[in-house]
Coordinates of C-alpha atoms and ligand atoms in Angstrom, one line a residue:
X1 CA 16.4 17.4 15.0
X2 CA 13.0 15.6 14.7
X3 CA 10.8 16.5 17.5
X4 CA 10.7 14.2 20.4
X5 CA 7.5 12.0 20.8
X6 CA 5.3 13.8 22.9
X7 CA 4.1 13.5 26.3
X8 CA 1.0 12.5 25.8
X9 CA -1.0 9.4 26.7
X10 CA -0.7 7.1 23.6
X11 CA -3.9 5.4 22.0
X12 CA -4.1 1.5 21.8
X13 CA -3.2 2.9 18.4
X14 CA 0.2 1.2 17.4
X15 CA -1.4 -2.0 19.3
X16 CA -3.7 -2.7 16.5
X17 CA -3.7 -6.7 15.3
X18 CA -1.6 -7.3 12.3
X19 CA -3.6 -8.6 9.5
X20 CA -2.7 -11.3 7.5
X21 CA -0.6 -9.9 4.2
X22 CA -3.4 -10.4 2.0
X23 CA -5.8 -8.6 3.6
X24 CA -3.6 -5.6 4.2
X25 CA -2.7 -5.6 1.0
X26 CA -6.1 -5.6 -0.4
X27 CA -7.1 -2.6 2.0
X28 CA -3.7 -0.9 1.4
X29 CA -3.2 -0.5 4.9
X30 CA -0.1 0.2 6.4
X31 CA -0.3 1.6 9.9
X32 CA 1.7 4.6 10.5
X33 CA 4.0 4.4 13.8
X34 CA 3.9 7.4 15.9
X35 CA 7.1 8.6 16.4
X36 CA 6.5 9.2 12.2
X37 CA 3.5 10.5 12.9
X38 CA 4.4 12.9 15.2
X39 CA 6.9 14.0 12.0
X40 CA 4.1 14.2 9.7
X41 CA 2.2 16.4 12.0
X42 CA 5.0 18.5 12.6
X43 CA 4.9 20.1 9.0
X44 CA 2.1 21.7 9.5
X45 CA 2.5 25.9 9.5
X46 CA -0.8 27.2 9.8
X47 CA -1.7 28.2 13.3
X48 CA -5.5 27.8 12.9
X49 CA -8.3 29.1 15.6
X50 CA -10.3 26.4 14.6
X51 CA -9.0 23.2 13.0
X52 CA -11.4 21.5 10.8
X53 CA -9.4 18.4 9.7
X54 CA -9.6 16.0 7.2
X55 CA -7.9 12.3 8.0
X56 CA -8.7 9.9 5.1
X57 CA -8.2 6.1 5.3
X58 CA -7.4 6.8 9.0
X59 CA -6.6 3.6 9.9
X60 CA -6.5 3.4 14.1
X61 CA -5.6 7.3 13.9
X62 CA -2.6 7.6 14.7
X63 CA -2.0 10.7 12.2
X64 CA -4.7 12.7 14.1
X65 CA -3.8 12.5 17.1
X66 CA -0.6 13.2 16.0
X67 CA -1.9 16.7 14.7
X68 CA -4.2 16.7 18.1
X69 CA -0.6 17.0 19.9
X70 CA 0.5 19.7 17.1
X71 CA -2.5 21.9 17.8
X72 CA -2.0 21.4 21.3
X73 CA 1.5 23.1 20.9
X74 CA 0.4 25.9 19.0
X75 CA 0.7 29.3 20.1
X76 CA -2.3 30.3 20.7
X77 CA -4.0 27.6 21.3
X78 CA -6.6 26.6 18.6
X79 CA -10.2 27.3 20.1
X80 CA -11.3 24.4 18.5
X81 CA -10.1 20.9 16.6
X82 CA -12.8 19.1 14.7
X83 CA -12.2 15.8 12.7
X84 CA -13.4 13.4 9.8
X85 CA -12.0 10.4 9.6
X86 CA -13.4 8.0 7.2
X87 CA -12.4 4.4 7.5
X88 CA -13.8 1.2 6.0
X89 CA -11.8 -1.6 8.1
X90 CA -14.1 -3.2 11.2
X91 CA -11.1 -3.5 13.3
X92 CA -9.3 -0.1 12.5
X93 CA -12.6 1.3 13.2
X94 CA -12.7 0.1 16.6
X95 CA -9.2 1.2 17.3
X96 CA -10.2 4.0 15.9
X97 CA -12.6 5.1 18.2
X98 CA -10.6 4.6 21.1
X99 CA -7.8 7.2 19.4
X100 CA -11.2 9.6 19.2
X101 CA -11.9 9.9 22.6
X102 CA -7.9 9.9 23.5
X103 CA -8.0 13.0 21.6
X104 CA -11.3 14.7 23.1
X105 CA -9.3 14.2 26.4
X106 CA -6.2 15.6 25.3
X107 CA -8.1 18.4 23.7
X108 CA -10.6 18.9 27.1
X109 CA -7.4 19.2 29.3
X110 CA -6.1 21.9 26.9
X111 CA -8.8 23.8 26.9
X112 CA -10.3 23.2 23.0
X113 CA -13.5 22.2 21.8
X114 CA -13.4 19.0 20.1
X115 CA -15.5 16.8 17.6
X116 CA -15.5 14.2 15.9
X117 CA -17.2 12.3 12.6
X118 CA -16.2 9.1 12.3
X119 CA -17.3 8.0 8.6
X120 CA -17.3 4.4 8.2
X121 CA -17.8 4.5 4.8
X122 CA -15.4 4.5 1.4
X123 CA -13.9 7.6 0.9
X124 CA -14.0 7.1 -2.6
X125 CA -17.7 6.9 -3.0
X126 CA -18.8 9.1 -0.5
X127 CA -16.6 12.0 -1.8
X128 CA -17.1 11.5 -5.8
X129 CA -20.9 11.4 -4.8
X130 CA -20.8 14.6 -3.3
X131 CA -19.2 15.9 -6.3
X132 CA -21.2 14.4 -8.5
X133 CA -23.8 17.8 -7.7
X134 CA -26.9 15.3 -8.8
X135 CA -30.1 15.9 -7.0
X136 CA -29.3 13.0 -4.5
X137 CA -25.7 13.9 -3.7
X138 CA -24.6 13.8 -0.1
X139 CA -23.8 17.7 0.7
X140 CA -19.8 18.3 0.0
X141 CA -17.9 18.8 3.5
X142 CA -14.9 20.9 2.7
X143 CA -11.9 21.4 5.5
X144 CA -8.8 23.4 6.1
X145 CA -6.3 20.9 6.9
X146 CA -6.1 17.1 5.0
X147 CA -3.6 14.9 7.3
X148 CA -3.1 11.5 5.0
X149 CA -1.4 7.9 4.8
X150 CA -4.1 6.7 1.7
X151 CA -3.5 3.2 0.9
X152 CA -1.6 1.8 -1.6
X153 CA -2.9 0.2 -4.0
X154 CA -2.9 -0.1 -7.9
X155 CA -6.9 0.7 -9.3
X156 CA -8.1 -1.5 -11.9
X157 CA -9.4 0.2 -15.1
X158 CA -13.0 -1.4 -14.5
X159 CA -13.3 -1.3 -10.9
X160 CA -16.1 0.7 -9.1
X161 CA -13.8 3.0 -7.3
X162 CA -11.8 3.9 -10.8
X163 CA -15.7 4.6 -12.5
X164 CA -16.5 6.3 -9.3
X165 CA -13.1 8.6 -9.6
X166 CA -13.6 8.9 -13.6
X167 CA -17.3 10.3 -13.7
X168 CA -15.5 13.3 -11.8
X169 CA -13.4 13.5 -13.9
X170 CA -10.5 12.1 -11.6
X171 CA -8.2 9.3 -13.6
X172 CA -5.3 8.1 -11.6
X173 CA -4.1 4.5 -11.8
X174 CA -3.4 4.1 -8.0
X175 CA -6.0 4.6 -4.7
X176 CA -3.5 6.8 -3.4
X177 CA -3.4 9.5 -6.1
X178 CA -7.3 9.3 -6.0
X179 CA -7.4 10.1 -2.7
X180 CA -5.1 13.5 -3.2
X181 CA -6.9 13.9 -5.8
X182 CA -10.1 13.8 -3.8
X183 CA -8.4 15.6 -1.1
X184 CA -7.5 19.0 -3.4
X185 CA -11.0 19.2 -4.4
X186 CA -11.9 19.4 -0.3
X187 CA -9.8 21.7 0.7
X188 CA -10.9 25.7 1.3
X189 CA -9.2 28.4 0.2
X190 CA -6.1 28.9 2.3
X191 CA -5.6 25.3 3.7
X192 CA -3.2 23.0 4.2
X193 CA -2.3 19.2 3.4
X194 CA 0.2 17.1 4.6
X195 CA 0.6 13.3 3.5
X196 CA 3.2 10.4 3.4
X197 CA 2.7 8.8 -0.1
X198 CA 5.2 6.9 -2.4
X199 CA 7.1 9.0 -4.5
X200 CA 6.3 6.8 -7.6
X201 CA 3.6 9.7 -8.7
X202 CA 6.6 12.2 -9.0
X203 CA 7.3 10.6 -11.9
X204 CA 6.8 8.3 -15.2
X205 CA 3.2 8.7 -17.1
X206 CA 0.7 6.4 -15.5
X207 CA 0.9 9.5 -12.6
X208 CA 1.3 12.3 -15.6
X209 CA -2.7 13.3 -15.4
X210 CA -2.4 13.5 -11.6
X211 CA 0.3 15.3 -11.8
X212 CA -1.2 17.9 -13.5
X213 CA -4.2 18.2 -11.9
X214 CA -3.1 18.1 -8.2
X215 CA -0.4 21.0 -9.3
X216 CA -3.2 23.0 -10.6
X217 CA -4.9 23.2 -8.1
X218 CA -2.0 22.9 -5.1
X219 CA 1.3 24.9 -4.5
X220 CA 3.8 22.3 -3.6
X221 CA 5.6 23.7 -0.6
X222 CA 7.6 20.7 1.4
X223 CA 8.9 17.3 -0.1
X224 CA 10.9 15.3 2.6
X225 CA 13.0 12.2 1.4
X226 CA 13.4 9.8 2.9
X227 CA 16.9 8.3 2.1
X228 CA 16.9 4.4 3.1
X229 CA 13.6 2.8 1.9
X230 CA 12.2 1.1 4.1
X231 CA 13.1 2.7 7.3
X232 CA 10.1 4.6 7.8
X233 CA 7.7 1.9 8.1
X234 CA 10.3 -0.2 8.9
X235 CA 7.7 -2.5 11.2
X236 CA 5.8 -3.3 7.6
X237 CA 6.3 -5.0 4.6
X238 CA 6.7 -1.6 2.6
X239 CA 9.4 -1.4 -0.1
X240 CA 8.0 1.9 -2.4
X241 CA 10.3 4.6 -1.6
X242 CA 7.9 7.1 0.4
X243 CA 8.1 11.0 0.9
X244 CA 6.2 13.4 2.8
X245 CA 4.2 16.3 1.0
X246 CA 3.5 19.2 2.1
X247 CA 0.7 21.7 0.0
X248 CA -1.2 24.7 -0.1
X249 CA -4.7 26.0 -1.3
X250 CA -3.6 29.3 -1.2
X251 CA -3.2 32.4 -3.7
X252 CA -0.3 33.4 -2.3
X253 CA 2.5 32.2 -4.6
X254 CA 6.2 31.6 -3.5
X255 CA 8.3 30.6 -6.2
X256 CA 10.7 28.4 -3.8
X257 CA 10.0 25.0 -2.5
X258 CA 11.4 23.1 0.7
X259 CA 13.6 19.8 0.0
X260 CA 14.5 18.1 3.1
X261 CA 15.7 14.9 4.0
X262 CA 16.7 12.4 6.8
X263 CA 17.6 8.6 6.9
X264 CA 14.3 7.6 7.9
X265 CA 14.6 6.1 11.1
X266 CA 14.0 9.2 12.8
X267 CA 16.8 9.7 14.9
X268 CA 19.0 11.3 11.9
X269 CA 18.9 15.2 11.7
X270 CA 16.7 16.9 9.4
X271 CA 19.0 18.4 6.3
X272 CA 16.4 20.7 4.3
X273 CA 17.6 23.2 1.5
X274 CA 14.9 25.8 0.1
X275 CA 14.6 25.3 -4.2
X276 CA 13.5 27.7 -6.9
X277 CA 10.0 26.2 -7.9
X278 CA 11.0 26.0 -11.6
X279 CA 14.0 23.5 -11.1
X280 CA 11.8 21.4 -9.1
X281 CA 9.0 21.5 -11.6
X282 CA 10.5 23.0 -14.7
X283 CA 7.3 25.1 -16.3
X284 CA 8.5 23.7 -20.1
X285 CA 8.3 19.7 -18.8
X286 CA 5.3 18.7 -20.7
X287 CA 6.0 15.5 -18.4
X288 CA 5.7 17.7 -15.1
X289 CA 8.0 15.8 -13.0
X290 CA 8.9 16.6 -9.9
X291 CA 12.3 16.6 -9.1
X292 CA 13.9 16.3 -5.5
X293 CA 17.6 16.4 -5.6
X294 CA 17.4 15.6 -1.7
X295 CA 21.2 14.1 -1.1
X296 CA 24.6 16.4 -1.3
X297 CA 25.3 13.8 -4.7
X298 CA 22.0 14.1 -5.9
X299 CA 22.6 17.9 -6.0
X300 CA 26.2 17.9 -7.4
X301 CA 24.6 16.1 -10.2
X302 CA 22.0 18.4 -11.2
X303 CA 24.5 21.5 -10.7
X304 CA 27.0 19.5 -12.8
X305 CA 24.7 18.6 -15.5
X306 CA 22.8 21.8 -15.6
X307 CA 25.1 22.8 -18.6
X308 CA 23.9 20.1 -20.9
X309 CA 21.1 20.9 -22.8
X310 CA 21.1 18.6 -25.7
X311 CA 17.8 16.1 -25.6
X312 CA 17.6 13.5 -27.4
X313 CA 15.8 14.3 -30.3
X314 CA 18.6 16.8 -31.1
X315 CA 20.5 13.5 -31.1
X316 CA 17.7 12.1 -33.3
X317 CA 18.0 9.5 -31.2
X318 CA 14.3 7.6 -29.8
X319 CA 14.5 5.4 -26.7
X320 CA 12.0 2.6 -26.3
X321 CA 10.9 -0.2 -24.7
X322 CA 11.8 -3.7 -25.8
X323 CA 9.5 -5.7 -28.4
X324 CA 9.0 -9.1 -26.8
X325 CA 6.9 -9.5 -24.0
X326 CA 7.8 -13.4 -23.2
X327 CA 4.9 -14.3 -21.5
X328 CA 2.9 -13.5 -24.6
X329 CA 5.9 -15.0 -27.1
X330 CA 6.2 -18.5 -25.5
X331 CA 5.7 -20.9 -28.6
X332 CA 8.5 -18.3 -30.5
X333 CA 11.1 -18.4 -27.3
X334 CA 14.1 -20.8 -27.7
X335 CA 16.6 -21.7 -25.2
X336 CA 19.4 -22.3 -28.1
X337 CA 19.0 -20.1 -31.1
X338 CA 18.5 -22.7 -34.1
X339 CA 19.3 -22.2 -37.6
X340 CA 17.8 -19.0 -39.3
X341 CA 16.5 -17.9 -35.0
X342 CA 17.2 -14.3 -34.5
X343 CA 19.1 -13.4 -31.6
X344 CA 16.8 -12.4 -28.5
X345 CA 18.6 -10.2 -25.8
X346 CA 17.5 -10.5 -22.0
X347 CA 19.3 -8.1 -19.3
X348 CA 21.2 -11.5 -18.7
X349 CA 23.1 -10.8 -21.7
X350 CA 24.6 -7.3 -20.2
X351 CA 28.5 -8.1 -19.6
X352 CA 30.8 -5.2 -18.6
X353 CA 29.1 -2.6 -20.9
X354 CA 28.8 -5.3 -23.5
X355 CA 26.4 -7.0 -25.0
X356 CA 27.7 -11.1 -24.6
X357 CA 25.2 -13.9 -26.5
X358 CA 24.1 -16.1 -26.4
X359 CA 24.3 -18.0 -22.8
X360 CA 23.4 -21.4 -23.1
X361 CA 22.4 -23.3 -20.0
X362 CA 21.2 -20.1 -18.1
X363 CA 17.3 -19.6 -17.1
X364 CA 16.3 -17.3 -20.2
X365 CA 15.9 -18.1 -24.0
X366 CA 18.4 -17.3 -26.7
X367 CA 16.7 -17.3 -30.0
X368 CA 13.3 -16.1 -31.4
X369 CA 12.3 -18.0 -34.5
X370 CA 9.5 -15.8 -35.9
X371 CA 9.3 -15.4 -39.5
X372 CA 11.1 -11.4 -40.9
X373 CA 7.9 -10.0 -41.2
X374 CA 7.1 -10.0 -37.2
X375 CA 7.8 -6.6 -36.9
X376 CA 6.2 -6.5 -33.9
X377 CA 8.9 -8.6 -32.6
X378 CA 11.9 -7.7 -34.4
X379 CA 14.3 -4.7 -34.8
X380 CA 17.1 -4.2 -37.8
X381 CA 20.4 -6.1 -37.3
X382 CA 22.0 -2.9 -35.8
X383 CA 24.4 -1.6 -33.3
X384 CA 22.1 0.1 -30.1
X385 CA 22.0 1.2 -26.7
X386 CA 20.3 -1.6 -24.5
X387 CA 19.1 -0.2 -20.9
X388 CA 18.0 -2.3 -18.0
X389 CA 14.5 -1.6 -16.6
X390 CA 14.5 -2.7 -13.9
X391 CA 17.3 -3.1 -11.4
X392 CA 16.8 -4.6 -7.4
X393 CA 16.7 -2.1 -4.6
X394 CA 20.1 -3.2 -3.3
X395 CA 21.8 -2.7 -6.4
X396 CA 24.3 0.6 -6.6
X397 CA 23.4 1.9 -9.9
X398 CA 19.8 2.6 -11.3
X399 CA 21.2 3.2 -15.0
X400 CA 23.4 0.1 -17.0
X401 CA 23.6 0.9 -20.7
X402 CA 25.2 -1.7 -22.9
X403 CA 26.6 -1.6 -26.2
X404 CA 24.8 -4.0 -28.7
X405 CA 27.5 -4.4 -31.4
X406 CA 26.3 -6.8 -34.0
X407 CA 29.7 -7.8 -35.3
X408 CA 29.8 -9.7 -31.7
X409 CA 26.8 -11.7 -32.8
X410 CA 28.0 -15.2 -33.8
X411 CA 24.4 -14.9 -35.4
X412 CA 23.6 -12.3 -38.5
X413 CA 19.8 -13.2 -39.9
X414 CA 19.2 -9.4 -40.3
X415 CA 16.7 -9.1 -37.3
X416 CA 17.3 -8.9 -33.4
X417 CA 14.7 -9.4 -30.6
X418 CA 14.6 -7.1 -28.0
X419 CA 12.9 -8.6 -24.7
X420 CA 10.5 -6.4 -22.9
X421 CA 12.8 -6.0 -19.7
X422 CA 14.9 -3.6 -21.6
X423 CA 14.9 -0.2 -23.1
X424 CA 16.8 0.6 -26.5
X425 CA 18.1 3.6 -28.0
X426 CA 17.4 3.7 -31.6
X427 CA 17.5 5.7 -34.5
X428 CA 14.1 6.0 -36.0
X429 CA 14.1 2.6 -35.6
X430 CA 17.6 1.9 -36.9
X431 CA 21.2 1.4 -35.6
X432 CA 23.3 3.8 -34.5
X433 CA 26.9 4.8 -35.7
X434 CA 29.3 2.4 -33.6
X435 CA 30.8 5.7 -31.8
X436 CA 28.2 7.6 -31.3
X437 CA 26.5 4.6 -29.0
X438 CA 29.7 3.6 -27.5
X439 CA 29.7 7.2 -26.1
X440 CA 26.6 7.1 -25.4
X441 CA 27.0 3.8 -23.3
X442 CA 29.7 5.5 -21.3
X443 CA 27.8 8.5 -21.1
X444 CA 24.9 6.6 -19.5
X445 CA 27.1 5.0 -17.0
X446 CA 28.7 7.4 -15.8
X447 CA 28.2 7.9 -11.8
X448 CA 27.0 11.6 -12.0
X449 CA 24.4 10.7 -14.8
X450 CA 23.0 7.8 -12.1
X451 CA 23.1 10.8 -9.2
X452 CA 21.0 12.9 -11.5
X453 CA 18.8 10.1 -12.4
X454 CA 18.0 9.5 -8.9
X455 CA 16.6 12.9 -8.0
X456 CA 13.5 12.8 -10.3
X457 CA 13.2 8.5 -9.9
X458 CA 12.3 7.3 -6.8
X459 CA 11.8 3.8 -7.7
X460 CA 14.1 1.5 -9.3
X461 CA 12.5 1.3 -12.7
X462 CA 13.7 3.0 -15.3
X463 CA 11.1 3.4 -17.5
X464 CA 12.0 5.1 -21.6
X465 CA 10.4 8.5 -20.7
X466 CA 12.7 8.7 -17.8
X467 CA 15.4 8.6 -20.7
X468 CA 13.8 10.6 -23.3
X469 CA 14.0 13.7 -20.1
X470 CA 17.6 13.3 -19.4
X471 CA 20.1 16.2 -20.5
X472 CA 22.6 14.9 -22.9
X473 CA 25.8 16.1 -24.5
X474 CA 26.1 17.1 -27.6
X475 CA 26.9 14.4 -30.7
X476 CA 30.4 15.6 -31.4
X477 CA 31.3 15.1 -27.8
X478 CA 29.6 11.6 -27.4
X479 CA 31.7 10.7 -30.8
X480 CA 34.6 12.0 -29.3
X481 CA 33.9 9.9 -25.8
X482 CA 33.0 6.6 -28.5
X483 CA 36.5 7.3 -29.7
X484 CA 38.2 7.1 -26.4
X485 CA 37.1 3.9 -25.3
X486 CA 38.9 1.5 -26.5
X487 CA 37.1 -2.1 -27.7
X488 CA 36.3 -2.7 -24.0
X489 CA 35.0 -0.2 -21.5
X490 CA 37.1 0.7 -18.9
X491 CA 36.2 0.1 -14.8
X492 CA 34.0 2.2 -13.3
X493 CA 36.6 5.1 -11.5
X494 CA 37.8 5.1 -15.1
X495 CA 35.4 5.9 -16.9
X496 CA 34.1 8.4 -14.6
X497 CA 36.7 9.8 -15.1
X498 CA 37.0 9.7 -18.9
X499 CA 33.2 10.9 -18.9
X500 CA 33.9 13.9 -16.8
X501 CA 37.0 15.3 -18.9
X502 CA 34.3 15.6 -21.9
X503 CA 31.2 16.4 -20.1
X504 CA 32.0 18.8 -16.6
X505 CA 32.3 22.5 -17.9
Ligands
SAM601 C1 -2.0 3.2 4.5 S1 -3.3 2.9 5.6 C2 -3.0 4.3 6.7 C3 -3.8 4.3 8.0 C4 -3.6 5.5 8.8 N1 -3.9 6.7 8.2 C5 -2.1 5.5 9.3 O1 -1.4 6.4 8.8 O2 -1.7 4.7 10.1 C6 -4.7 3.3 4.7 C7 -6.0 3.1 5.4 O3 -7.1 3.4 4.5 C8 -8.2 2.4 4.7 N2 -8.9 2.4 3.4 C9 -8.7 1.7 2.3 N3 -9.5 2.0 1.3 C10 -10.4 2.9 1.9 C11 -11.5 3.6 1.4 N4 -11.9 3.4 0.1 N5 -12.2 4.5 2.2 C12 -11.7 4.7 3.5 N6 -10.7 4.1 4.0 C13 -10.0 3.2 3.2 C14 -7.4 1.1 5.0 O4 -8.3 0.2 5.7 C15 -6.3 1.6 5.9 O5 -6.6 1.6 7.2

């Protein structure tokens, strides 16, 4: 069971004024309640004499006083519990400071030294100056514990804090990676951080370089799932999926990792299962993703799938993205294909595993009319495998795969137009044999391959990479699956069932 708040006085903390949306989003602030934060603080397995803590972006500190209570707990008692909190918001600041001096009186009554620096200052700058090592730099502060909620927020390529994070040689696309980033390179020998992030940096490139780094230099040892959404900052306007991480500076190397997972509104049990490193991140994934098969399906998936070990270019198959960004197409989009318009396929056109076009009278175009030679635009006349990229939280399954069979085309000028909102699988650029995709469609489909999916995507995009890393089964089998669907694909038990009589060992 999570641990019951504690009873301790509370800060103003969770009273803090709600900013209007814009602001907050600007600052990436989302407060963190304390019934989570008393989670969060709860991973923590070092019992240290002397904390020397690290709380970036702190917000009205709600996570260290949250580890205050921790240390309080421990056996033995710490001696001492100092803190940084940096924090660039006026009135977090101020909130901030009254959740200070709550913890220098929690900490007096216990018995432990406490201290304080309260930074108000950007993270970002102060830390990469500090590493800059110039003549000038501010001395670098390192700690033995990082407690973090950074905020969320994409980085512009040309803003000051992505220059600021690049001359360090630090290139993430997101404030939050920047900060972990930031963090690893703070951290002593033997230390420990714990954060709540989105789990969008487990996967997908723009987070690739991250990944790397921050595993270089960290031992993963705790990812906690969260399984509904939104539940754990249920009082805010989140919708990224989050998890809480748990890592090590250390040189002691385990080769397992913790997986756990609960519902999210902290009242559910705790389910946690202990993972070989390599199956979470596989040594030979140039892509290092992590994966987290946190639910019982999620886990079937991977154990039933863990036979396949066809990729895709065995299949010499490519997937990719979709050619026609509208937004940058308008003069070429048209709502009814005219004569000698090439057919152009939105995720509207997706009908019971089928592609179904045109649809006249709905809200996207039909017909391109760009001249043969727009390449850019156009792919072969062809039958492919269209995947959706994007698919709404709510919605059951992550993967839909269609069948784009050109004889269904009322239209044949040779080219088809691919919008951006899908992916395709292609070969080198060409169709595929008719079976060979049909099985493929089914294969995609299929319930267990969605379950697998899930466990190294935490977000509901499904972005070509993500496809290029899936197992697959061998050609002869996806022929033979092509074969046994008949010209329609069958419902969903079906051909579950169809899939698994070719695919489970
Ligand atoms: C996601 S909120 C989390 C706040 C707090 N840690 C919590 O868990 O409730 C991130 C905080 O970082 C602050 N912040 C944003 N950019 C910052 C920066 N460059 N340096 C320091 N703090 C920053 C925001 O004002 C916000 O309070």
């Amino acid at each position: 069971m999570l641990p019951a708040r504690a009873p301790y006085p509370q800060a103003p903390a969770d009273s803090a004024p709600s900013k209007p949306e814009p602001l907050k989003r600007e600052l990436g602030q989302f407060f963190t309640p304390p019934p989570l934060a008393e989670f969060i603080a709860s991973f923590f397995t070092r019992p240290l004499q002397d904390w020397r803590v690290i709380d970036a972006g702190a917000g009205s500190g709600t996570l260290t006083l949250a580890l205050v209570h921790h240390a309080i707990r421990q056996k033995p008692r710490p001696h001492s519990f100092h803190v940084t909190a940096y924090e660039i918001d006026p009135d977090a600041i101020a909130q901030l400071r009254n959740t200070l001096k709550v913890c220098a009186d929690l900490c007096a009554d216990a018995g432990i030294r406490f201290s304080a620096d309260l930074l108000a200052t950007d993270f970002i700058a102060h830390t990469t100056a500090s590493l800059d090592h110039s003549l000038f730099s501010p001395a670098l502060k390192t700690f033995n514990a990082a407690i973090v909620n950074p905020p969320y927020r994409k980085l512009a390529a040309g803003s000051s804090a992505h220059a600021q994070l690049c001359r360090v040689g630090i290139d993430v696309s997101n404030l939050y990676s920047g900060f972990l980033a930031l963090l690893s390179r703070l951290l002593e020998a033997e230390a420990e951080l714990v954060a709540i992030v989105p789990r969008s940096f487990c996967n997908g490139p723009y987070f690739r370089a991250f990944r790397k780094d921050f595993l270089a230099r960290m031992a993963l040892r705790r990812l906690h799932v969260f399984e509904s959404r939104t539940a754990a900052f249920s009082n805010e306007s989140v919708l990224q999926e989050n998890i809480i991480l748990r890592a090590e500076r250390t040189s002691v190397l385990t080769d397992t990792v913790e997986v756990s997972s609960s519902r999210g509104d902290l009242t559910d049990s705790v389910r946690s299962r202990l993972l070989p490193l390599n199956e979470v991140v596989s040594p030979a994934d140039t892509e290092a993703f992590i994966r987290l098969p946190a639910s019982d399906r999620e886990h079937a998936a991977k154990n039933s799938l863990a036979h396949l070990t066809t990729r895709l270019v065995d299949l010499g198959l490519k997937a990719s993205t979709g050619k026609v960004v509208d937004f940058r197409a308008r003069e070429h989009l048209r709502a009814v294909a005219g004569a000698g318009d090439h057919p152009l396929l939105y995720p509207c056109h997706f009908e019971a595993g089928l592609v179904a076009w045109p649809k006249p009278g709905g809200k996207k175009p039909n017909g391109l009319a760009v001249s043969i030679d727009r390449t850019d635009l156009l792919i072969p006349t062809g039958c492919y495998v269209v995947v959706r990229r994007f698919s709404s939280k709510e919605e059951r399954k992550r993967i839909v795969a269609s069948l784009l069979d050109p004889t269904r085309l009322p239209v044949d000028t040779g080219w088809i137009g691919l919008e951006n909102h899908l992916n395709y699988f292609h070969a080198e650029g060409r169709g595929l044999a008719k079976t060979l995709a049909k099985g493929l469609v089914a294969y995609l489909n299929w319930s267990v391959v969605d379950d697998y999916f899930r466990h190294f995507n935490g977000h509901t995009q499904v972005n070509a990479t993500d496809l290029r890393s899936l197992p697959y089964p061998t050609a002869a089998i996806l022929h033979a699956i092509g074969e046994a669907v008949g010209e329609s694909f069958p419902v969903q038990s079906e051909l579950d069932t169809l899939v698994a009589s070719h695919c489970l060992a």
